[in-house]
Tab-separated table of C-alpha atoms in Angstrom:
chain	number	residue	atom	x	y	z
D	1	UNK	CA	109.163	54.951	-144.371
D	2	UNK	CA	111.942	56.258	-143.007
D	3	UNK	CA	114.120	54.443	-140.327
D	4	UNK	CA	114.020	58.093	-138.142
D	5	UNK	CA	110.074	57.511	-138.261
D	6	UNK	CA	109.969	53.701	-137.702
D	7	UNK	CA	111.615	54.452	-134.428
D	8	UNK	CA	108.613	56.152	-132.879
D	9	UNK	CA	104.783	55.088	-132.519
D	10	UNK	CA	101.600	57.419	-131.456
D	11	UNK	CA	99.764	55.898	-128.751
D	12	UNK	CA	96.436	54.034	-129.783
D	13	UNK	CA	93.033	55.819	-128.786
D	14	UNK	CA	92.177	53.576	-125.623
D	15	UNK	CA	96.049	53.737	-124.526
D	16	UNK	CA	96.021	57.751	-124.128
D	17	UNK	CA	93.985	57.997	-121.118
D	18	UNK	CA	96.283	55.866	-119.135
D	19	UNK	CA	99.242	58.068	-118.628
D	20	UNK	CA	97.241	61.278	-117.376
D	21	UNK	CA	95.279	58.707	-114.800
D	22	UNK	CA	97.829	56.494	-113.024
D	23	UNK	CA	98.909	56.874	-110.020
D	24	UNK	CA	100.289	54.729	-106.825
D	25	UNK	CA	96.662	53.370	-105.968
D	26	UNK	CA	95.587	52.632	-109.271
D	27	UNK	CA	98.734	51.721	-111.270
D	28	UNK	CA	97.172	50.979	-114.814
D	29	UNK	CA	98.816	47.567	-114.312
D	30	UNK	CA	97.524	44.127	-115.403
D	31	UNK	CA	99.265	40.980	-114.224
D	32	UNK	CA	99.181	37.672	-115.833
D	33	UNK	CA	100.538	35.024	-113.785
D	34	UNK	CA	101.329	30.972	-114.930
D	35	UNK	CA	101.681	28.273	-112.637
D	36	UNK	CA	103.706	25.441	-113.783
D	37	UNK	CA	104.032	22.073	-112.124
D	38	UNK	CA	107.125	22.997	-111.282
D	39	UNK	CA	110.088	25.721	-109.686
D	40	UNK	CA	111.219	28.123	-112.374
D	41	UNK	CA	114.524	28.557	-113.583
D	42	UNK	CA	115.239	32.245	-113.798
D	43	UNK	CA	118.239	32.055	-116.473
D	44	UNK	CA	115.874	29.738	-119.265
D	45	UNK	CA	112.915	32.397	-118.014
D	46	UNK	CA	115.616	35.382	-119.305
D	47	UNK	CA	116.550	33.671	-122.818
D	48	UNK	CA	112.842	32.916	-123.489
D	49	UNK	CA	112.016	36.492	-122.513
D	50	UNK	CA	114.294	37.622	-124.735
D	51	UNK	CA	113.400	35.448	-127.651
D	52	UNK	CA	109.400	36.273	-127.178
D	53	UNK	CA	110.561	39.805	-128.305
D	54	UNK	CA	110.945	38.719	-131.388
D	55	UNK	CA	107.840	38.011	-131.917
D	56	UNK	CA	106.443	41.068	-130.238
D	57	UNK	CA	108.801	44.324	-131.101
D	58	UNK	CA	106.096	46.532	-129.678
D	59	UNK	CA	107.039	45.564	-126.498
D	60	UNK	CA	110.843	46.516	-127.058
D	61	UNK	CA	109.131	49.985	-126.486
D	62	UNK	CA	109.319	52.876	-123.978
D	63	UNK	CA	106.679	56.077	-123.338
D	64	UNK	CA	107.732	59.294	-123.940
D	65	UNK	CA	105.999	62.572	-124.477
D	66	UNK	CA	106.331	65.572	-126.756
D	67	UNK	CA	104.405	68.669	-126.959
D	68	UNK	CA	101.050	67.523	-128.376
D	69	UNK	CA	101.479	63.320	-127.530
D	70	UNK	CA	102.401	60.852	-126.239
D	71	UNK	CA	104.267	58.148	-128.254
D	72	UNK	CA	105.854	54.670	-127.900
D	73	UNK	CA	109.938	54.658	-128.813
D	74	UNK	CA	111.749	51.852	-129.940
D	75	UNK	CA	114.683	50.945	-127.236
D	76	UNK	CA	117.259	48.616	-127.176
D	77	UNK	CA	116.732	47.602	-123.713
D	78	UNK	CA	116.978	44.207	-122.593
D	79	UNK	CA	113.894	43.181	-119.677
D	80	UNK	CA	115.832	41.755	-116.452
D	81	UNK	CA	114.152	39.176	-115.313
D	82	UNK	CA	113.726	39.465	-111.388
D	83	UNK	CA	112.409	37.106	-108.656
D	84	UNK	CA	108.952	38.705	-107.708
D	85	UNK	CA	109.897	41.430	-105.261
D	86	UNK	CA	106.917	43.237	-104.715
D	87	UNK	CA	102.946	43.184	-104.604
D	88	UNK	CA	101.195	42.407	-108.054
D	89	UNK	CA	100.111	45.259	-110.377
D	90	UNK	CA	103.240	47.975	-109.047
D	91	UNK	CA	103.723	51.135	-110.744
D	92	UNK	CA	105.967	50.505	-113.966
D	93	UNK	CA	105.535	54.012	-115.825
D	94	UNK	CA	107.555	56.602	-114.519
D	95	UNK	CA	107.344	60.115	-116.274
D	96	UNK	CA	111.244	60.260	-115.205
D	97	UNK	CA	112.878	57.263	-116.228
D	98	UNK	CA	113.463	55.366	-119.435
D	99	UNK	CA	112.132	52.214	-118.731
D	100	UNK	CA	110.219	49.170	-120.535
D	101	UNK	CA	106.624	48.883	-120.177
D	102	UNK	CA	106.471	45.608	-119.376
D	103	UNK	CA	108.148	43.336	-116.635
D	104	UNK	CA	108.856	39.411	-116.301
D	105	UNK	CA	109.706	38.408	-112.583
D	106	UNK	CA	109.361	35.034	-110.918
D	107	UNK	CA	108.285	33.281	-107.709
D	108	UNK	CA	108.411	29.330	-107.044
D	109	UNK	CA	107.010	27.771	-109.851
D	110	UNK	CA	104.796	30.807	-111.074
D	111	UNK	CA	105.597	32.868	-113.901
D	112	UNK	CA	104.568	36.815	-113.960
D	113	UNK	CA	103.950	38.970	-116.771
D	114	UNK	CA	103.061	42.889	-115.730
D	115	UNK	CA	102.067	45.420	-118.072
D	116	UNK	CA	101.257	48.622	-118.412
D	117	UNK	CA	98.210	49.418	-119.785
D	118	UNK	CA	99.248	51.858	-122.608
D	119	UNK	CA	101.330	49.300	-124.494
D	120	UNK	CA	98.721	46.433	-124.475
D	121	UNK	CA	95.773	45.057	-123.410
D	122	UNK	CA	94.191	41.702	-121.805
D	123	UNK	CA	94.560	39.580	-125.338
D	124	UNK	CA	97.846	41.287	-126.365
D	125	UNK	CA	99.278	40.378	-123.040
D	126	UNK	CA	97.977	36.848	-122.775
D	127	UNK	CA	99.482	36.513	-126.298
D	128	UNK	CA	102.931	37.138	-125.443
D	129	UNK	CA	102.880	35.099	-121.955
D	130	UNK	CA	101.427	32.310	-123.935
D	131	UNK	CA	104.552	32.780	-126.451
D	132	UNK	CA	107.110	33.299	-123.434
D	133	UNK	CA	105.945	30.130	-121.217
D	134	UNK	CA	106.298	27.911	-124.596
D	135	UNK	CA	109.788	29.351	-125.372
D	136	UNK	CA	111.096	28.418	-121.298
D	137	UNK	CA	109.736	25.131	-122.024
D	138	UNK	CA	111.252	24.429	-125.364
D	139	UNK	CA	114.518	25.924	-123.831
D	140	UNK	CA	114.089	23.861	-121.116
D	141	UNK	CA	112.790	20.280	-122.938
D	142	UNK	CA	114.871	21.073	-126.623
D	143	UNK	CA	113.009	17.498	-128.107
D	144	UNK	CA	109.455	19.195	-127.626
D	145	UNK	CA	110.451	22.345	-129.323
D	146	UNK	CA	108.888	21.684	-132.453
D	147	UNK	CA	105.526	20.557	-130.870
D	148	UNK	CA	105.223	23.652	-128.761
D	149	UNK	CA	106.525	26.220	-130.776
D	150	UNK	CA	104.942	25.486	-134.107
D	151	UNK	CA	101.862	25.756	-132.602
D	152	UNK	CA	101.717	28.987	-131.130
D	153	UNK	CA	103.208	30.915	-133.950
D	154	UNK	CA	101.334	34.330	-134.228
D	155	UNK	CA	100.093	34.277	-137.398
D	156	UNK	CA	100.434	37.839	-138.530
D	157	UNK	CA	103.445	40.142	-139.842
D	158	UNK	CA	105.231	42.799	-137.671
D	159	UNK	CA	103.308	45.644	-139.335
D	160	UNK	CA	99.798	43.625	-137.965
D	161	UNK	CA	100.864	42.975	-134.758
D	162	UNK	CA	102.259	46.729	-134.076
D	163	UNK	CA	99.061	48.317	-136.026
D	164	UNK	CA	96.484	50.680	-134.590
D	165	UNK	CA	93.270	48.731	-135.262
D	166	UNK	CA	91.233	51.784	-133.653
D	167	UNK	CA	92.449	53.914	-136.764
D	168	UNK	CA	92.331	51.547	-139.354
D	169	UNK	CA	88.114	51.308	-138.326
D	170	UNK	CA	87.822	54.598	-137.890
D	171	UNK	CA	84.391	55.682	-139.594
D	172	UNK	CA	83.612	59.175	-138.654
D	173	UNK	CA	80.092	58.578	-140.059
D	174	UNK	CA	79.061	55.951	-137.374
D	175	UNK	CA	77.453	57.175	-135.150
D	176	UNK	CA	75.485	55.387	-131.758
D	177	UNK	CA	72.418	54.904	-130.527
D	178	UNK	CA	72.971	57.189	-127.719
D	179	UNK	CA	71.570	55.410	-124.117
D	180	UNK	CA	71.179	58.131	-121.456
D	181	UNK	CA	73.860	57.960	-118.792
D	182	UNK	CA	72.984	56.692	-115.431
D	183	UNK	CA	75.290	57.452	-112.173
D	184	UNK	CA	75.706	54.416	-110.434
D	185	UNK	CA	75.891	53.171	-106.645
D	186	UNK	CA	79.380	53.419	-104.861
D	187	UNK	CA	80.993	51.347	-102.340
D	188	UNK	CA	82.668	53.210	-99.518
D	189	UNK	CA	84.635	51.921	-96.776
D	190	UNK	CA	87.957	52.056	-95.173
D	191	UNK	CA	90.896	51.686	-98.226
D	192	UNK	CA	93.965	49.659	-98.112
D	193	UNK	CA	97.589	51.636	-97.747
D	194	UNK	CA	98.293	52.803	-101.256
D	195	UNK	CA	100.312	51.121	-103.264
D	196	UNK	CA	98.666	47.823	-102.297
D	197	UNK	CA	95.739	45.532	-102.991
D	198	UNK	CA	93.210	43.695	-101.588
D	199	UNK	CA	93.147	40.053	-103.782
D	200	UNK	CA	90.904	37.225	-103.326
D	201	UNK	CA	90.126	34.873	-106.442
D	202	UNK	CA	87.748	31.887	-106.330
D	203	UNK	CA	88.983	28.534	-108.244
D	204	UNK	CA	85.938	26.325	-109.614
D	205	UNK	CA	85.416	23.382	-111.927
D	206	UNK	CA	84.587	25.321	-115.216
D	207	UNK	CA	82.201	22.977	-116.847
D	208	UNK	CA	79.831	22.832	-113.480
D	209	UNK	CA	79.544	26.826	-114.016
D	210	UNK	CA	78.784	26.601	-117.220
D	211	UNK	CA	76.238	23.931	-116.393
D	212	UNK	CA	74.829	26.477	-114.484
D	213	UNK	CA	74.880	29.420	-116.507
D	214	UNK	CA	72.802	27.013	-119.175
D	215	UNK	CA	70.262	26.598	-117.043
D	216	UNK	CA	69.335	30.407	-116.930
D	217	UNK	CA	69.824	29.574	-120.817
D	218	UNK	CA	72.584	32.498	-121.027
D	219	UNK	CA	76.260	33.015	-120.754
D	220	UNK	CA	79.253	32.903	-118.160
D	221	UNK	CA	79.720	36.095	-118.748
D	222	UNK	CA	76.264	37.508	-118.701
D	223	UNK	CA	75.558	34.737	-115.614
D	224	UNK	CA	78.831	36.217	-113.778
D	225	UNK	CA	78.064	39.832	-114.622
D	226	UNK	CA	74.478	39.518	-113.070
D	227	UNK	CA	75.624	37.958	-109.767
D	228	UNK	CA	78.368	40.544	-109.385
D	229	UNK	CA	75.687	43.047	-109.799
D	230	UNK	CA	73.463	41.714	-106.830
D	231	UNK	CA	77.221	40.984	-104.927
D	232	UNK	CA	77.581	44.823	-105.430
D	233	UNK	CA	73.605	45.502	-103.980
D	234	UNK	CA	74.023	44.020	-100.765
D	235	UNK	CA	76.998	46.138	-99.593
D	236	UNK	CA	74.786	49.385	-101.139
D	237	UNK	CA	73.754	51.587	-98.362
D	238	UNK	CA	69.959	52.487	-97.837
D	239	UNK	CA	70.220	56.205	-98.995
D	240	UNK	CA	72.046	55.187	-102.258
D	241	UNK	CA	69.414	52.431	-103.378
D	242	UNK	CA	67.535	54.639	-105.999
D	243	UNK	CA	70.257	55.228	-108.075
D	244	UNK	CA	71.483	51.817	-109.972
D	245	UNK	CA	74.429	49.436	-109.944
D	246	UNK	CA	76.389	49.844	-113.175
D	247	UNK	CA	79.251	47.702	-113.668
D	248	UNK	CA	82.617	48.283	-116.809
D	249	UNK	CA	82.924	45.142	-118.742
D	250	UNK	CA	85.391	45.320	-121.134
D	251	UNK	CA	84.957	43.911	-124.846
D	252	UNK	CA	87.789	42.808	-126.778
D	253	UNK	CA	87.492	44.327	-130.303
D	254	UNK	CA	89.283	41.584	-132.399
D	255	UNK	CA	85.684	39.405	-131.487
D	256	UNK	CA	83.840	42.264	-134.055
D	257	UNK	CA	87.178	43.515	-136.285
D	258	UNK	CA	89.435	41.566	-138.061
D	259	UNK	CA	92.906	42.427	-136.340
D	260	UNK	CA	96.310	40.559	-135.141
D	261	UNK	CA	97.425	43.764	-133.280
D	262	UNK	CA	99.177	43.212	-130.157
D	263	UNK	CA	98.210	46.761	-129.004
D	264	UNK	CA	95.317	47.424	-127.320
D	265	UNK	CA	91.874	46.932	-128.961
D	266	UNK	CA	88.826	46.861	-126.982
D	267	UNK	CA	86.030	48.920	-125.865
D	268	UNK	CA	84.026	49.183	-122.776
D	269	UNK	CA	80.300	48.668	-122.442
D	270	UNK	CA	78.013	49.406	-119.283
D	271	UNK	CA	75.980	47.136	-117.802
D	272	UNK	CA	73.990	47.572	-114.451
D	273	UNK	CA	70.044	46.954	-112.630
D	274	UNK	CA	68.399	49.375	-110.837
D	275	UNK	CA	67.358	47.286	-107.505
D	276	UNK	CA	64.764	50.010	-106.121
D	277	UNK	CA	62.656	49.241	-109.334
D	278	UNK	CA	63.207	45.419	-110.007
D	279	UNK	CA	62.565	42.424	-107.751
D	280	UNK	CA	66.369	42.006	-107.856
D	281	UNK	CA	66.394	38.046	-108.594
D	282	UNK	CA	69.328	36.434	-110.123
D	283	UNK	CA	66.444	35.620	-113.215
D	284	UNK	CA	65.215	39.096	-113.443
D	285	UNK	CA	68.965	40.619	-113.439
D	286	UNK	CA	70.469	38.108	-116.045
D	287	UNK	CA	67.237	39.269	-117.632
D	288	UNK	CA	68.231	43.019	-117.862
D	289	UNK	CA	71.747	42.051	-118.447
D	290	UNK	CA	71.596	39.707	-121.433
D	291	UNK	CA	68.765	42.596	-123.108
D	292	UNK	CA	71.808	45.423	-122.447
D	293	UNK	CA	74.798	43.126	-123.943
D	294	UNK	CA	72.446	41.905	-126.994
D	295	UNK	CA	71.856	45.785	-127.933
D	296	UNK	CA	75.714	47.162	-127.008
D	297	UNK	CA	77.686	44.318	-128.514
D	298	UNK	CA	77.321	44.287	-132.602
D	299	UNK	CA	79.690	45.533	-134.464
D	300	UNK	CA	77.645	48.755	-135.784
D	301	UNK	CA	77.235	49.493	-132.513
D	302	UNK	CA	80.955	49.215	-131.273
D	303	UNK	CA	81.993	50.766	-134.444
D	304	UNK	CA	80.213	53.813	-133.801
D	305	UNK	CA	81.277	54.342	-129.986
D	306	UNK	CA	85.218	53.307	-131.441
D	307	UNK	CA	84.426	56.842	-134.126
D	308	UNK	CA	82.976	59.031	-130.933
D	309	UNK	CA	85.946	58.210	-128.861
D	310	UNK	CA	88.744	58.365	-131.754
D	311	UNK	CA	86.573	61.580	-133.104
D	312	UNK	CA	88.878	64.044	-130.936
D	313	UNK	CA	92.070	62.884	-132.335
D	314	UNK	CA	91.211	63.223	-135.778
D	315	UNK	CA	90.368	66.366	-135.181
D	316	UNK	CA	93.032	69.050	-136.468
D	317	UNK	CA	92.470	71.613	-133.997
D	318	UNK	CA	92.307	69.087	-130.608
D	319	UNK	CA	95.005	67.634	-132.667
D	320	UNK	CA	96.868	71.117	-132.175
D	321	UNK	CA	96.202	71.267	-128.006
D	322	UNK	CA	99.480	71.290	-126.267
D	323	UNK	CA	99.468	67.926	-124.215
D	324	UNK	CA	99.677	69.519	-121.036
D	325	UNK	CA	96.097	70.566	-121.871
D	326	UNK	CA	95.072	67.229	-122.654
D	327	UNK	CA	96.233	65.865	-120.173
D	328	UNK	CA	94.085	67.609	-117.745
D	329	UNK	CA	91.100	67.174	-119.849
D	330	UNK	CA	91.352	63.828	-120.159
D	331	UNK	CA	91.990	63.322	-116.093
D	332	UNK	CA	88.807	65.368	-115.789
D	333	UNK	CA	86.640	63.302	-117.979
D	334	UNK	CA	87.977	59.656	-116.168
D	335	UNK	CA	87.207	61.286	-112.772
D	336	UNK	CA	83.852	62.071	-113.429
D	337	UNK	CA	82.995	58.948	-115.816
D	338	UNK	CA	84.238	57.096	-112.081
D	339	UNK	CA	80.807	58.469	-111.217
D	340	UNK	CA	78.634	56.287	-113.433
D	341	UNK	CA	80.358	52.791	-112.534
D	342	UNK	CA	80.800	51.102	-109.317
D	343	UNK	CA	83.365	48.258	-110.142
D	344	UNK	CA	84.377	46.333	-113.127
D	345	UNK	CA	84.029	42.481	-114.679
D	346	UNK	CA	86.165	41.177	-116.874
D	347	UNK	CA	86.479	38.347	-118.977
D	348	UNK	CA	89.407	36.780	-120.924
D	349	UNK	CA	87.650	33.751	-121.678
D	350	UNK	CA	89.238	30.183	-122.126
D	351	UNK	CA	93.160	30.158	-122.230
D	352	UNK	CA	94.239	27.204	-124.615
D	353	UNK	CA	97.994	26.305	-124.928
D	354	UNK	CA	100.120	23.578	-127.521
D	355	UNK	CA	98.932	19.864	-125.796
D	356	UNK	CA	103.240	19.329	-124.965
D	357	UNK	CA	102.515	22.860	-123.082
D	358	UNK	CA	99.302	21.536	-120.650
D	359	UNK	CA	101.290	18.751	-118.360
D	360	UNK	CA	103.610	21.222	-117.017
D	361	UNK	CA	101.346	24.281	-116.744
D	362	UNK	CA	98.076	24.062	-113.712
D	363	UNK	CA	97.157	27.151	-113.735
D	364	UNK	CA	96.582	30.992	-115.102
D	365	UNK	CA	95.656	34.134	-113.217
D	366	UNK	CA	94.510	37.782	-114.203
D	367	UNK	CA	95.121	40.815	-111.582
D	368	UNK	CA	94.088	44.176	-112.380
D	369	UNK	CA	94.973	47.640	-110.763
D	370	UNK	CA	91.895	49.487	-109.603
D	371	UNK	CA	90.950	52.227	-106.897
D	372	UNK	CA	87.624	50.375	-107.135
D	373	UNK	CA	86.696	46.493	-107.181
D	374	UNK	CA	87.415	44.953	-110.363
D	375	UNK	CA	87.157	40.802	-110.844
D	376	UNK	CA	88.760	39.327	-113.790
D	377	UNK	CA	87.739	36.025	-115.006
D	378	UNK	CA	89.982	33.538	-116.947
D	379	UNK	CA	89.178	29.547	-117.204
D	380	UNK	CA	92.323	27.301	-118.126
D	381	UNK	CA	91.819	23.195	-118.466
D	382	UNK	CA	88.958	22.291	-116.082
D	383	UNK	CA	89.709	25.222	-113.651
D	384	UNK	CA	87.430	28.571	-113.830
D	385	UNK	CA	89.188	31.493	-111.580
D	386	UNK	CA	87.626	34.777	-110.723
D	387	UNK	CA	90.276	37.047	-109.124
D	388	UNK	CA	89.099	40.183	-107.589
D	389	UNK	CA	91.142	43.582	-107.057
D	390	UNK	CA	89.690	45.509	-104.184
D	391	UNK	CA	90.954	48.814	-102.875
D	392	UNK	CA	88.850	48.627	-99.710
D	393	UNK	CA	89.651	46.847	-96.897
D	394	UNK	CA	86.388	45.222	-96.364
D	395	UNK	CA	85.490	41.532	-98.891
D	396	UNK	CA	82.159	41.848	-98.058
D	397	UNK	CA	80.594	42.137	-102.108
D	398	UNK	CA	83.462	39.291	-103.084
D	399	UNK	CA	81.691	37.226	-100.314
D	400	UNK	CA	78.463	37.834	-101.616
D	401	UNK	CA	79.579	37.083	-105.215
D	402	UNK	CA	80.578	33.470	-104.355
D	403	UNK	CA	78.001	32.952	-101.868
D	404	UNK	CA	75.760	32.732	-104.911
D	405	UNK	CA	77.790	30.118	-106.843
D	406	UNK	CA	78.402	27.491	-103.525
D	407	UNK	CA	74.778	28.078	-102.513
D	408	UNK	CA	73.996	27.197	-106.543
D	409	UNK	CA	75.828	23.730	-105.266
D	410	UNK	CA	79.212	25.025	-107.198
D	411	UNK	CA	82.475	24.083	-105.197
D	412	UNK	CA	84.613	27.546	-104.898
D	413	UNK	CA	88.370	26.902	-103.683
D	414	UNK	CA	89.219	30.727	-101.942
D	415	UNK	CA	92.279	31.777	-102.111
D	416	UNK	CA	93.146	35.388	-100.293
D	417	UNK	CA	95.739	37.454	-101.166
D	418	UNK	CA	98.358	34.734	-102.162
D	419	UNK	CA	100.540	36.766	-104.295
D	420	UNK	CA	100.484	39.543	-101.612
D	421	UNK	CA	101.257	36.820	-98.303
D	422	UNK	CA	103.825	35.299	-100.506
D	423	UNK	CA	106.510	38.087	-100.278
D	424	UNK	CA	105.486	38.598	-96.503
């Protein structure tokens, strides 16, 4: 390969709808944020920024556009690392500047990682904050370097961690069990000011939830899913009850296809319970729920929806489409798929670090963008945190949602937006 054509790298499949659909309310931002046991310094939190580059090029990357894509560009740019200076999940793509998709800032003794959706996703991200808290550390205490960096190495060359696992599975002979599509409820309500969000995340002992979820004899996630779905029912009005509650969940790919890639690599399954036809009990929703993620989530399955949603680009003449046109065609399908979902739940599962890593680190959390309600769920030691993105004013489904786990006899620590109130 030539080093003219090394520079440059097309946008994955999931990563091309992001740039047509951000905007100031819904940024297409993730945060990751680490709490460490104590205040940061911002100097070691630059030179371990730096050196987790090195392990992730992709992310030495900037979007551009030509006349038919969008494409990531190698840059030489070097992140600044900044005290936190604004709410979470801000807009970091801007059609007019050069700029890195990614951005490292600081506040107290927390650690933030914000990233735009188009460069990585959930695992990707976690990945390389994972890699950048060991670095400060090992900067910071040079006789436990060797204990917490030769544990996290990232087991997979440069050409596996900047690969596009959605063409590499491409099979355009899958094909789906098609499910008809169902609109779904919608909250409405009074929004906050753009450019903001409404946070509120819910801190519980993990293993009592899991107790829990066992005795319904299914999973967190499925457990989780279900109560956000009856959360989401009991802010539904009256004239809207005949028409389900459909939740996004997210499902990350590498758990079905052998990949390292640091890029993005998941799918998205819907999940929701119609509450005008069902008795609407926490057992007859986790019911309906675990049936819908047992059929959606195998591999044939996901294959086959990965081939219908790569089958455009594959294509020579939508291939041809000036992006202008694409563009717009791709805003018009997100705006009316926002008809057939009412929020989002998702789940990056248990976050593990080096053991010299856990006695300065308490805590992880996930923020997401969203011009909806989205809660993202991450557990880390004994701690379980569900942190939920709102773009309404009112926290009356988040109230709902862990009304259900304290009345279950599960202690839920609230928090409400801390990250916000801290820069006030």
């Amino acid at each position: 390969m030539s080093q003219k054509s090394a520079d440059w790298t097309r946008l994955d499949n999931a990563a091309k709808i992001f740039p047509p659909t951000s905007n100031k309310q819904d940024t297409k931002v993730f945060r990751f944020a680490c709490q460490l046991s104590e205040w940061i310094d911002r100097d070691i939190l630059q030179q371990a920024t730096e050196r987790s580059l090195d392990v992730f090029p992709i992310f030495r990357s900037v979007l551009k556009h030509g006349l038919f894509w969008y494409y990531l560009e190698k840059t030489e740019l070097v992140p600044v690392v900044e005290p936190e200076y604004r709410p979470p999940c801000g807009q970091i793509y801007d059609p007019s500047s050069r700029n890195l998709l990614f951005e490292v800032s600081c506040y107290r003794n927390r650690i933030n990682l914000e990233v735009y959706h188009s460069l990585t996703d959930g695992t990707g991200a976690l990945q390389f904050l994972k890699t950048l808290v060991c670095n400060y550390l090992a900067i910071k205490y040079p006789p436990l370097k060797e204990d917490l960096l030769s544990e996290i190495e990232y087991d997979a060359s440069v050409s596996e961690r900047d690969e596009d696992s959605f063409s590499k599975y491409y099979d355009p002979h899958h094909s789906a069990k098609r499910t008809k599509s169902r609109k779904s409820c919608q909250l409405k309500g009074l929004r906050v000011p753009e450019g903001r969000l409404k946070i509120i995340e819910g801190i519980m002992p993990v293993k009592e939830v899991l107790q829990l979820a066992k005795s319904y004899n299914t999973t967190l996630t499925v457990m989780l899913t279900s109560m956000m779905l009856i959360a989401f029912a009991e802010e539904i009005p009256l004239r809207q009850k005949k028409k389900p509650v459909i939740l996004s969940v997210p499902v990350n790919l590498r758990n079905y296809f052998q990949s390292e890639t640091a890029r993005n690599f998941f799918g998205v399954i819907q999940v929701g319970y119609n509450f005008s036809q069902g008795p609407g009990t926490l057992e007859d929703v986790i019911a309906c729920v675990k049936e819908e993620f047992k059929r959606e989530l195998t591999a044939e399955q996901l294959g086959a929806r990965m081939a219908a949603l790569s089958k455009a680009e594959h294509n020579y003449v939508a291939r041809a489409v000036p992006l202008v046109i694409k563009d717009l065609i791709l805003w018009t399908a997100d705006t009316i798929s926002e008809s057939y979902t009412a929020g989002s739940i998702s789940n990056i599962g248990k976050i593990d670090l080096p053991e010299a890593a856990k006695p300065f680190v308490k805590r992880f959390d996930v923020f997401v963008s969203t011009d909806k309600l989205q809660a993202c769920v991450c557990s880390y030691g004994g701690e379980l945190t569900v942190s939920f993105t709102s773009a309404f004013r009112s926290t009356n489904v988040q109230k709902h949602f862990f009304r259900q786990l304290t009345q279950a006899g599960i202690p839920v620590e609230i928090q409400s937006n801390k990250l916000e109130d801290d820069l006030q």
